[in-house]
mmCIF file of C-alpha atoms in Angstrom:
data_model
loop_
_atom_site.group_PDB
_atom_site.id
_atom_site.type_symbol
_atom_site.label_atom_id
_atom_site.label_comp_id
_atom_site.label_asym_id
_atom_site.label_seq_id
_atom_site.Cartn_x
_atom_site.Cartn_y
_atom_site.Cartn_z
ATOM 1 C CA UNK A 1 0.256 -0.164 0.028
ATOM 2 C CA UNK A 2 1.400 2.749 -0.961
ATOM 3 C CA UNK A 3 0.439 5.113 2.374
ATOM 4 C CA UNK A 4 3.041 8.007 3.640
ATOM 5 C CA UNK A 5 6.181 7.960 2.111
ATOM 6 C CA UNK A 6 5.150 3.660 0.914
ATOM 7 C CA UNK A 7 7.496 1.778 3.663
ATOM 8 C CA UNK A 8 10.583 3.825 3.641
ATOM 9 C CA UNK A 9 13.741 1.643 4.687
ATOM 10 C CA UNK A 10 14.228 4.129 7.547
ATOM 11 C CA UNK A 11 11.063 4.465 9.191
ATOM 12 C CA UNK A 12 10.017 8.392 9.056
ATOM 13 C CA UNK A 13 7.979 9.279 12.252
ATOM 14 C CA UNK A 14 4.390 10.824 10.673
ATOM 15 C CA UNK A 15 5.424 14.309 12.383
ATOM 16 C CA UNK A 16 8.309 13.377 9.564
ATOM 17 C CA UNK A 17 6.872 13.017 6.878
ATOM 18 C CA UNK A 18 4.529 15.315 7.661
ATOM 19 C CA UNK A 19 7.354 18.037 7.379
ATOM 20 C CA UNK A 20 8.584 16.561 3.912
ATOM 21 C CA UNK A 21 5.661 16.796 2.891
ATOM 22 C CA UNK A 22 5.420 20.677 4.242
ATOM 23 C CA UNK A 23 7.915 21.468 2.685
ATOM 24 C CA UNK A 24 7.734 20.757 -1.078
ATOM 25 C CA UNK A 25 4.080 22.497 -0.454
ATOM 26 C CA UNK A 26 6.597 25.500 0.868
ATOM 27 C CA UNK A 27 8.731 25.215 -2.502
ATOM 28 C CA UNK A 28 5.443 25.260 -4.553
ATOM 29 C CA UNK A 29 3.890 28.328 -2.802
ATOM 30 C CA UNK A 30 7.057 30.090 -2.937
ATOM 31 C CA UNK A 31 8.158 29.422 -5.992
ATOM 32 C CA UNK A 32 5.270 30.914 -7.707
ATOM 33 C CA UNK A 33 5.480 34.406 -5.845
ATOM 34 C CA UNK A 34 8.755 35.166 -5.446
ATOM 35 C CA UNK A 35 10.161 35.310 -9.305
ATOM 36 C CA UNK A 36 7.965 38.262 -9.271
ATOM 37 C CA UNK A 37 9.818 40.332 -7.386
ATOM 38 C CA UNK A 38 12.945 40.105 -9.345
ATOM 39 C CA UNK A 39 11.519 40.243 -12.866
ATOM 40 C CA UNK A 40 12.802 43.536 -13.702
ATOM 41 C CA UNK A 41 16.277 42.573 -12.623
ATOM 42 C CA UNK A 42 15.467 39.538 -15.135
ATOM 43 C CA UNK A 43 14.379 41.427 -17.825
ATOM 44 C CA UNK A 44 17.609 44.147 -17.567
ATOM 45 C CA UNK A 45 19.689 41.170 -17.487
ATOM 46 C CA UNK A 46 18.546 38.941 -20.188
ATOM 47 C CA UNK A 47 16.984 41.653 -22.117
ATOM 48 C CA UNK A 48 13.730 40.110 -22.281
ATOM 49 C CA UNK A 49 10.299 41.740 -23.475
ATOM 50 C CA UNK A 50 7.714 42.768 -20.982
ATOM 51 C CA UNK A 51 5.426 40.044 -23.023
ATOM 52 C CA UNK A 52 8.061 37.297 -22.648
ATOM 53 C CA UNK A 53 8.818 37.713 -19.094
ATOM 54 C CA UNK A 54 5.042 37.562 -18.398
ATOM 55 C CA UNK A 55 5.745 33.625 -19.159
ATOM 56 C CA UNK A 56 8.043 33.540 -16.196
ATOM 57 C CA UNK A 57 5.155 34.117 -14.011
ATOM 58 C CA UNK A 58 2.236 32.697 -16.080
ATOM 59 C CA UNK A 59 4.383 29.363 -17.858
ATOM 60 C CA UNK A 60 4.447 28.139 -14.140
ATOM 61 C CA UNK A 61 1.195 28.705 -13.060
ATOM 62 C CA UNK A 62 -0.275 27.558 -16.687
ATOM 63 C CA UNK A 63 2.010 23.843 -15.529
ATOM 64 C CA UNK A 64 0.472 23.859 -12.744
ATOM 65 C CA UNK A 65 -2.583 24.422 -12.830
ATOM 66 C CA UNK A 66 -2.697 22.352 -15.776
ATOM 67 C CA UNK A 67 -1.519 19.070 -14.843
ATOM 68 C CA UNK A 68 -3.014 18.845 -11.533
ATOM 69 C CA UNK A 69 -5.789 16.474 -12.311
ATOM 70 C CA UNK A 70 -3.028 14.285 -14.621
ATOM 71 C CA UNK A 71 -0.396 14.220 -11.310
ATOM 72 C CA UNK A 72 -3.223 13.214 -9.156
ATOM 73 C CA UNK A 73 -4.260 10.356 -12.063
ATOM 74 C CA UNK A 74 -0.434 9.343 -12.364
ATOM 75 C CA UNK A 75 0.053 9.138 -8.801
ATOM 76 C CA UNK A 76 -2.221 7.005 -8.164
ATOM 77 C CA UNK A 77 -1.560 4.956 -11.281
ATOM 78 C CA UNK A 78 2.306 4.822 -10.581
ATOM 79 C CA UNK A 79 2.687 5.349 -6.935
ATOM 80 C CA UNK A 80 1.799 8.010 -5.339
ATOM 81 C CA UNK A 81 5.582 8.298 -3.108
ATOM 82 C CA UNK A 82 7.615 7.297 -6.610
ATOM 83 C CA UNK A 83 6.065 10.151 -8.277
ATOM 84 C CA UNK A 84 6.136 12.523 -5.517
ATOM 85 C CA UNK A 85 9.899 12.058 -5.543
ATOM 86 C CA UNK A 86 10.511 12.197 -8.876
ATOM 87 C CA UNK A 87 8.209 15.241 -9.345
ATOM 88 C CA UNK A 88 10.527 16.968 -6.271
ATOM 89 C CA UNK A 89 13.647 15.804 -8.461
ATOM 90 C CA UNK A 90 12.658 16.877 -11.769
ATOM 91 C CA UNK A 91 12.014 20.322 -9.689
ATOM 92 C CA UNK A 92 15.351 20.480 -8.651
ATOM 93 C CA UNK A 93 16.615 20.367 -12.073
ATOM 94 C CA UNK A 94 14.764 22.283 -13.654
ATOM 95 C CA UNK A 95 15.653 25.104 -11.206
ATOM 96 C CA UNK A 96 19.349 24.766 -11.570
ATOM 97 C CA UNK A 97 18.988 24.854 -15.152
ATOM 98 C CA UNK A 98 16.854 28.482 -14.972
ATOM 99 C CA UNK A 99 19.408 29.441 -12.472
ATOM 100 C CA UNK A 100 21.988 28.464 -14.537
ATOM 101 C CA UNK A 101 20.867 30.076 -18.054
ATOM 102 C CA UNK A 102 21.805 33.096 -19.791
ATOM 103 C CA UNK A 103 19.173 32.060 -22.456
ATOM 104 C CA UNK A 104 15.322 33.503 -22.051
ATOM 105 C CA UNK A 105 13.818 30.679 -23.455
ATOM 106 C CA UNK A 106 15.423 27.970 -21.495
ATOM 107 C CA UNK A 107 14.576 30.367 -18.440
ATOM 108 C CA UNK A 108 10.980 30.080 -19.316
ATOM 109 C CA UNK A 109 10.578 26.125 -20.111
ATOM 110 C CA UNK A 110 12.544 25.983 -16.798
ATOM 111 C CA UNK A 111 9.308 27.889 -15.412
ATOM 112 C CA UNK A 112 7.016 25.612 -17.195
ATOM 113 C CA UNK A 113 8.901 21.991 -15.925
ATOM 114 C CA UNK A 114 9.001 23.588 -12.484
ATOM 115 C CA UNK A 115 5.240 24.288 -12.809
ATOM 116 C CA UNK A 116 4.391 21.052 -14.220
ATOM 117 C CA UNK A 117 6.339 18.948 -11.346
ATOM 118 C CA UNK A 118 3.772 21.015 -9.053
ATOM 119 C CA UNK A 119 1.221 19.871 -10.382
ATOM 120 C CA UNK A 120 2.609 16.485 -10.006
ATOM 121 C CA UNK A 121 3.835 16.958 -6.394
ATOM 122 C CA UNK A 122 0.941 18.970 -4.991
ATOM 123 C CA UNK A 123 -1.626 16.190 -5.728
ATOM 124 C CA UNK A 124 0.839 13.290 -4.510
ATOM 125 C CA UNK A 125 2.147 14.859 -1.404
ATOM 126 C CA UNK A 126 -1.813 15.228 -0.295
ATOM 127 C CA UNK A 127 -2.865 12.102 -1.524
ATOM 128 C CA UNK A 128 0.138 10.717 0.762
ATOM 129 C CA UNK A 129 -0.873 13.351 3.644
ATOM 130 C CA UNK A 130 -4.189 11.683 3.616
ATOM 131 C CA UNK A 131 -2.877 8.283 3.536
ATOM 132 C CA UNK A 132 -1.064 8.851 6.812
ATOM 133 C CA UNK A 133 -3.727 9.929 8.921
ATOM 134 C CA UNK A 134 -6.934 7.952 9.171
ATOM 135 C CA UNK A 135 -8.329 9.538 12.604
ATOM 136 C CA UNK A 136 -10.678 12.410 11.493
ATOM 137 C CA UNK A 137 -8.705 14.906 14.357
ATOM 138 C CA UNK A 138 -5.249 13.960 13.300
ATOM 139 C CA UNK A 139 -6.323 14.256 9.647
ATOM 140 C CA UNK A 140 -7.574 17.798 9.955
ATOM 141 C CA UNK A 141 -5.021 18.884 11.963
ATOM 142 C CA UNK A 142 -1.961 17.487 9.274
ATOM 143 C CA UNK A 143 -4.344 18.980 6.085
ATOM 144 C CA UNK A 144 -4.472 22.422 8.689
ATOM 145 C CA UNK A 145 -0.731 22.378 8.801
ATOM 146 C CA UNK A 146 -0.034 21.334 5.217
ATOM 147 C CA UNK A 147 -2.249 23.817 3.762
ATOM 148 C CA UNK A 148 -1.220 26.656 5.974
ATOM 149 C CA UNK A 149 2.486 25.724 4.819
ATOM 150 C CA UNK A 150 1.420 26.269 1.033
ATOM 151 C CA UNK A 151 -0.550 30.018 2.201
ATOM 152 C CA UNK A 152 3.487 30.818 4.272
ATOM 153 C CA UNK A 153 4.761 29.961 1.009
ATOM 154 C CA UNK A 154 3.245 32.347 -1.221
ATOM 155 C CA UNK A 155 3.105 34.688 0.747
ATOM 156 C CA UNK A 156 7.151 34.490 2.024
ATOM 157 C CA UNK A 157 7.948 34.331 -1.281
ATOM 158 C CA UNK A 158 7.951 37.755 -2.310
ATOM 159 C CA UNK A 159 9.925 38.596 1.108
ATOM 160 C CA UNK A 160 12.508 35.152 0.311
ATOM 161 C CA UNK A 161 12.919 36.502 -3.091
ATOM 162 C CA UNK A 162 13.605 39.993 -2.256
ATOM 163 C CA UNK A 163 16.295 39.265 -0.263
ATOM 164 C CA UNK A 164 17.659 36.960 -1.979
ATOM 165 C CA UNK A 165 17.488 39.008 -5.394
ATOM 166 C CA UNK A 166 19.333 41.547 -3.833
ATOM 167 C CA UNK A 167 22.387 39.482 -4.373
ATOM 168 C CA UNK A 168 21.239 38.174 -7.812
ATOM 169 C CA UNK A 169 17.847 36.606 -9.618
ATOM 170 C CA UNK A 170 19.771 33.828 -10.012
ATOM 171 C CA UNK A 171 18.960 33.142 -6.126
ATOM 172 C CA UNK A 172 16.036 32.759 -6.215
ATOM 173 C CA UNK A 173 16.161 30.166 -9.055
ATOM 174 C CA UNK A 174 18.248 28.134 -7.492
ATOM 175 C CA UNK A 175 16.962 28.499 -3.597
ATOM 176 C CA UNK A 176 14.887 26.152 -4.149
ATOM 177 C CA UNK A 177 17.789 22.904 -5.321
ATOM 178 C CA UNK A 178 19.184 22.430 -1.809
ATOM 179 C CA UNK A 179 15.807 21.932 0.059
ATOM 180 C CA UNK A 180 13.599 20.162 -2.894
ATOM 181 C CA UNK A 181 17.345 17.561 -3.263
ATOM 182 C CA UNK A 182 17.274 17.287 0.806
ATOM 183 C CA UNK A 183 13.521 16.214 0.482
ATOM 184 C CA UNK A 184 13.934 13.764 -2.033
ATOM 185 C CA UNK A 185 17.765 12.346 -0.199
ATOM 186 C CA UNK A 186 15.206 12.009 3.023
ATOM 187 C CA UNK A 187 11.826 10.442 1.263
ATOM 188 C CA UNK A 188 14.217 8.038 -0.707
ATOM 189 C CA UNK A 189 15.322 6.739 2.403
#
């Protein structure tokens, strides 16, 4: 059965699994809003037009929204844990590509891929969370924490993007890389 992170070799507690799922949810929310702060710097650095610049934000959101239903179905067919971990890994790789590129089209493609990955991690994480807690009180508490974490990621994304973006816009793209890789490494145990 594919509950929690499905019989990990290193038994994570329910709290540990919730923390991993919340980190992924936080990253998804943060990634939407953190980029908005550094768009003018990206435009100047990469010489992008205003029309193409909008795709950095819209591409992520379209990828995310467009693949939520498919992400849930794929998680059901191929395993929630597997889809969650693979999507987080691809999210990290796309973040790396977006942060290291000097080509606008690669940045836009990386943002679209990140949005698609978030469209897969979101339903897989929610399904893992629901499978983790069967008791209604614990389930409601876990769902509240999970939802609040996503909202906090979205709200704090602009602050984080502004702080990190003062150093370089590339750091806003690269910030999720080590975090997502840590989630994959711990979740794969």
